[in-house]
PDB file of C-alpha atoms in Angstrom:
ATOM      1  CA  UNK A   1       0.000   0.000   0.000  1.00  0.00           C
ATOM      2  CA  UNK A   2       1.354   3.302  -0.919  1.00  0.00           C
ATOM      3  CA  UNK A   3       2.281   5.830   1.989  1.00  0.00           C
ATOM      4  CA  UNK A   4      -0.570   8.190   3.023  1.00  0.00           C
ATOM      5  CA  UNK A   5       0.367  12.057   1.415  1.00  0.00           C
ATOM      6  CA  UNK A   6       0.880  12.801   5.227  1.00  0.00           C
ATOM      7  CA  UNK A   7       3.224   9.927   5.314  1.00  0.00           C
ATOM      8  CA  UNK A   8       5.195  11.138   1.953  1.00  0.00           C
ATOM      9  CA  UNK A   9       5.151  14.658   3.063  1.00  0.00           C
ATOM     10  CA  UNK A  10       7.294  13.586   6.679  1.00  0.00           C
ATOM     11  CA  UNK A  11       9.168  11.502   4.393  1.00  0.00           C
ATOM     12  CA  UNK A  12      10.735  14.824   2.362  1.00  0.00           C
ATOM     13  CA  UNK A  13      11.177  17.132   5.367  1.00  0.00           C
ATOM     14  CA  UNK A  14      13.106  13.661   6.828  1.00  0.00           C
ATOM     15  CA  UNK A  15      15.050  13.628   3.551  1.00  0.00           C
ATOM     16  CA  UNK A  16      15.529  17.498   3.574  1.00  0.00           C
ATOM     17  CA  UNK A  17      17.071  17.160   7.246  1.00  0.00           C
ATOM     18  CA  UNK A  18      19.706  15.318   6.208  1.00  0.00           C
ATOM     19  CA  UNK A  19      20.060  17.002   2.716  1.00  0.00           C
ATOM     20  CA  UNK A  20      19.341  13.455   0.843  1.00  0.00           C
ATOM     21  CA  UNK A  21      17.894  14.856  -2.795  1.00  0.00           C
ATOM     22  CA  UNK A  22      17.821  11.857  -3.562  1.00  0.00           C
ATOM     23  CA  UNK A  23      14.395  12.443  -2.605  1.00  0.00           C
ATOM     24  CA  UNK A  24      13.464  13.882  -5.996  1.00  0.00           C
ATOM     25  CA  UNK A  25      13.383  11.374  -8.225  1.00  0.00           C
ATOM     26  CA  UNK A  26      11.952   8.590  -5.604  1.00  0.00           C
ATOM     27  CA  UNK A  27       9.054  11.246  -4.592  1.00  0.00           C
ATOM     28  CA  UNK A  28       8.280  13.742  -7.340  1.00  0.00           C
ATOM     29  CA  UNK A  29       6.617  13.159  -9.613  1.00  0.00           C
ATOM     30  CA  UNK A  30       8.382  14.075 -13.128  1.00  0.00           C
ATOM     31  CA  UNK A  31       6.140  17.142 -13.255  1.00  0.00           C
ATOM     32  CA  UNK A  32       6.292  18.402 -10.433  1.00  0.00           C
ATOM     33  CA  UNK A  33       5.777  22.217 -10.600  1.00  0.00           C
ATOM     34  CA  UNK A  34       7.518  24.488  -8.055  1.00  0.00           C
ATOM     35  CA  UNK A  35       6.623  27.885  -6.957  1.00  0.00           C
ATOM     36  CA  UNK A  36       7.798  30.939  -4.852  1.00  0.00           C
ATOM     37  CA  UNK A  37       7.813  34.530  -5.249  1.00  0.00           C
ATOM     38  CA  UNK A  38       9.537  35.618  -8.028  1.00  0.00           C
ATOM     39  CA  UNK A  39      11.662  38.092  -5.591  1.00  0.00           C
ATOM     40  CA  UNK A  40      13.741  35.434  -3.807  1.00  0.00           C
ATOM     41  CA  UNK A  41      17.172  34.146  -5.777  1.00  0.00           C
ATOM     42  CA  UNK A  42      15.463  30.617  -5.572  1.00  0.00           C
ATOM     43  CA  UNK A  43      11.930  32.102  -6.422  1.00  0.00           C
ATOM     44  CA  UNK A  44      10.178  31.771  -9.516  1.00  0.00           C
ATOM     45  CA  UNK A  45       8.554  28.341 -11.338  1.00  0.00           C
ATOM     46  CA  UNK A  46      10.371  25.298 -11.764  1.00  0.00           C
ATOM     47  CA  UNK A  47       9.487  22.325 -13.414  1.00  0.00           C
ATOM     48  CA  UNK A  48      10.438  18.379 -13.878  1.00  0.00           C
ATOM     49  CA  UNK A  49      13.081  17.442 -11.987  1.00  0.00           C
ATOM     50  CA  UNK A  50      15.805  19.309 -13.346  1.00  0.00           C
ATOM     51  CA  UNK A  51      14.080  22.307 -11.907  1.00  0.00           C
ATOM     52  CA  UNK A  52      13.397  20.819  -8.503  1.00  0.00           C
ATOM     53  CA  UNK A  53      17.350  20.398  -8.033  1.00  0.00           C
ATOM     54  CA  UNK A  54      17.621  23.724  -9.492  1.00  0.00           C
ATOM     55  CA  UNK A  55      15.396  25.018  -7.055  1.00  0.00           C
ATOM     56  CA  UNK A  56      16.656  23.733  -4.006  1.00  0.00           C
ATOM     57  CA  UNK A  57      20.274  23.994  -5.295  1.00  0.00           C
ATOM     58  CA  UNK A  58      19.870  27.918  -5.501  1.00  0.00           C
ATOM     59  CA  UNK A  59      18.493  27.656  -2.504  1.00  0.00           C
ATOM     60  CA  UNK A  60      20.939  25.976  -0.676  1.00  0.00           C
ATOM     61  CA  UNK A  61      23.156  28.270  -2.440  1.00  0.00           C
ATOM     62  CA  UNK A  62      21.839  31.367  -0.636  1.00  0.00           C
ATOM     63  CA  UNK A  63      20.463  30.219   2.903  1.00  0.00           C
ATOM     64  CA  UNK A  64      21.172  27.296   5.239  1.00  0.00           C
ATOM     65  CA  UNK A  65      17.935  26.653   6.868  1.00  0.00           C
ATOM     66  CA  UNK A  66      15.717  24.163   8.868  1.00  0.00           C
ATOM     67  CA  UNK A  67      11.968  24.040   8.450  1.00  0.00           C
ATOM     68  CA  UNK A  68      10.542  23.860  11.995  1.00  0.00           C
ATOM     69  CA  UNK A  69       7.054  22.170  11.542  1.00  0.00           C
ATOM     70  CA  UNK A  70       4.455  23.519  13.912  1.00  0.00           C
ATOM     71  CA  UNK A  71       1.641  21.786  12.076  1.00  0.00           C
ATOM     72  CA  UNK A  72       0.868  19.555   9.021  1.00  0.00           C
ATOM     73  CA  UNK A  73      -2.397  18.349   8.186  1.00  0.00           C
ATOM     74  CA  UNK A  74      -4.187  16.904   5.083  1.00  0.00           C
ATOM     75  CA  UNK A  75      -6.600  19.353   2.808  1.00  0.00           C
ATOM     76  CA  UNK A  76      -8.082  16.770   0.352  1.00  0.00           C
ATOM     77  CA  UNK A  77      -5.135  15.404  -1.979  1.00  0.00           C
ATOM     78  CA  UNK A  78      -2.610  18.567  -0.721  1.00  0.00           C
ATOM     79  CA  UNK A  79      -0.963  18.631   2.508  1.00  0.00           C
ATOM     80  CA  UNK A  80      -0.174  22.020   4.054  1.00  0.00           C
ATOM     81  CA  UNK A  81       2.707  22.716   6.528  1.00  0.00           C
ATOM     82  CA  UNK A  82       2.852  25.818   8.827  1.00  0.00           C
ATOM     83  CA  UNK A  83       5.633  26.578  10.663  1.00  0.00           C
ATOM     84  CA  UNK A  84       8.977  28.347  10.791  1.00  0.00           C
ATOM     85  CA  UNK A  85      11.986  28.444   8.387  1.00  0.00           C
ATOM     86  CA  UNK A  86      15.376  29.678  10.593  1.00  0.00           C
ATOM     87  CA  UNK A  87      18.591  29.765  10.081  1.00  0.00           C
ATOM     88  CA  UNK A  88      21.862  31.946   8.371  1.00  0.00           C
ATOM     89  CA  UNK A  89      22.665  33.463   5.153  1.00  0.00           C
ATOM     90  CA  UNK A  90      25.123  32.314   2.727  1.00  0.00           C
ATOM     91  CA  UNK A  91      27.952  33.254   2.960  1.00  0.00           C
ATOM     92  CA  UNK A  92      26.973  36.539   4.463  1.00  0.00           C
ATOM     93  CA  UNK A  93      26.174  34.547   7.890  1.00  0.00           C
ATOM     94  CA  UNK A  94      22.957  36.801   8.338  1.00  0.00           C
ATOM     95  CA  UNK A  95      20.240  34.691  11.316  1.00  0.00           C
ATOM     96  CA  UNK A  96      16.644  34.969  10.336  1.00  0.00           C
ATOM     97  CA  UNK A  97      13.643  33.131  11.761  1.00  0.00           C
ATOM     98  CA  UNK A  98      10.591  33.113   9.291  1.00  0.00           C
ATOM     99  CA  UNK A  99       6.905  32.219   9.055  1.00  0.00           C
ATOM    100  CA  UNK A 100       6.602  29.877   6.344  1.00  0.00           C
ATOM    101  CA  UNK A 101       3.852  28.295   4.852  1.00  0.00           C
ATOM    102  CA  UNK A 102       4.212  25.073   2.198  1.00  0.00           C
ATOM    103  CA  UNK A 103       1.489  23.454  -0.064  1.00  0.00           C
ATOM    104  CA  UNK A 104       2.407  19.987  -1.088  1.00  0.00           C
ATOM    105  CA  UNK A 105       0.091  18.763  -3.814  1.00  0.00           C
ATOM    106  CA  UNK A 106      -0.425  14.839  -4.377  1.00  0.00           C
ATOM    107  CA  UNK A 107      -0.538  12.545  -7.134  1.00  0.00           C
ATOM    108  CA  UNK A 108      -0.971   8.991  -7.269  1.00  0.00           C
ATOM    109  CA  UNK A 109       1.477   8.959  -4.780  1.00  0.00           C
ATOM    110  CA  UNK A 110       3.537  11.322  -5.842  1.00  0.00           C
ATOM    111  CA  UNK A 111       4.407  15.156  -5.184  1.00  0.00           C
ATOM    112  CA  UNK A 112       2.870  16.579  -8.209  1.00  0.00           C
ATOM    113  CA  UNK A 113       3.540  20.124  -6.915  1.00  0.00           C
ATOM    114  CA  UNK A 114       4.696  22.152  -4.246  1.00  0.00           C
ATOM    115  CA  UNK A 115       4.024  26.136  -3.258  1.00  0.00           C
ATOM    116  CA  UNK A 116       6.151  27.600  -0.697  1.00  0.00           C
ATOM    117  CA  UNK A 117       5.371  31.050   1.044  1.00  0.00           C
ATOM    118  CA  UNK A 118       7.764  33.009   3.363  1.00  0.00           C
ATOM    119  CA  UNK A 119       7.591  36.141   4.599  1.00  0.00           C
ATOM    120  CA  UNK A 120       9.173  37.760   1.422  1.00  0.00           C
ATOM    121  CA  UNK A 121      10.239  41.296   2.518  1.00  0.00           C
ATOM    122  CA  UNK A 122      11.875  39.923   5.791  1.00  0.00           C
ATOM    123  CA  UNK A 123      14.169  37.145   3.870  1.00  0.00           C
ATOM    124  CA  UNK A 124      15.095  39.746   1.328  1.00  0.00           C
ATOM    125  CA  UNK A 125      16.344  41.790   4.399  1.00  0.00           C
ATOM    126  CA  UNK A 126      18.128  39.279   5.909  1.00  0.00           C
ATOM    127  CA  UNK A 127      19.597  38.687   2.440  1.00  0.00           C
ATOM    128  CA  UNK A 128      20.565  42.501   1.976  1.00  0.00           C
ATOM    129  CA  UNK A 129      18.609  42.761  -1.207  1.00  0.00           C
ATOM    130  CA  UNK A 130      17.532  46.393  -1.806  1.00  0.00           C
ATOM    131  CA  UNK A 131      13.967  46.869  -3.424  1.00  0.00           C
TER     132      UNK A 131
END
């Protein structure tokens, strides 16, 4: 029996811990359609699995971070986790300690998409970008 989208959702933010990607192509779906504000480095739409390691990559790239889950619950076939991004800037060294907000979407097992929300204007500040 396949795991529950609960179940697969724990599963990446296990995977993400420990920085195993090899997450992507065992979880996503080939499809899989990424999105965050356009005004982050890592922002934007990315798609497939090329994009998904671009994605995180750029992330990674820019921030070291943990996701502190303060809930996760099931909304039909998505799963939605609130909680708290925190950690430093790269390589500037910068803390920050966000509300964050992700949408995992579910398909036949599979992450068919994913939507994450931060508090925009306060990462960009810990970043140092200038708008």
């Amino acid at each position: 029996m396949p795991p529950s989208s609960l179940d697969l959702i724990a599963q990446v933010y296990r995977a993400f811990d420990t920085r195993d990607f090899g997450v992507i192509p065992r979880l996503f779906a080939p499809d899989i359609a990424i999105n965050q504000a356009d005004e982050l480095p890592w922002g934007g739409h990315h798609h497939g699995h090329a994009g998904a390691v671009r994605f995180f990559t750029t992330l990674l790239a820019h921030i070291d971070s943990t996701v502190i889950s303060e809930r996760l619950f099931a909304a039909g076939d998505d799963v939605v986790q609130v909680g708290r991004t925190t950690g430093m800037t790269v390589p500037d060294g910068v803390a920050f300690d966000l509300p964050e907000v992700h949408v995992w979407h579910v398909r036949d097992g599979l992450i068919a998409g994913y939507d994450a929300y931060i508090d925009t204007p306060a990462m960009l500040t810990a970043l140092g970008v200038r708008r």
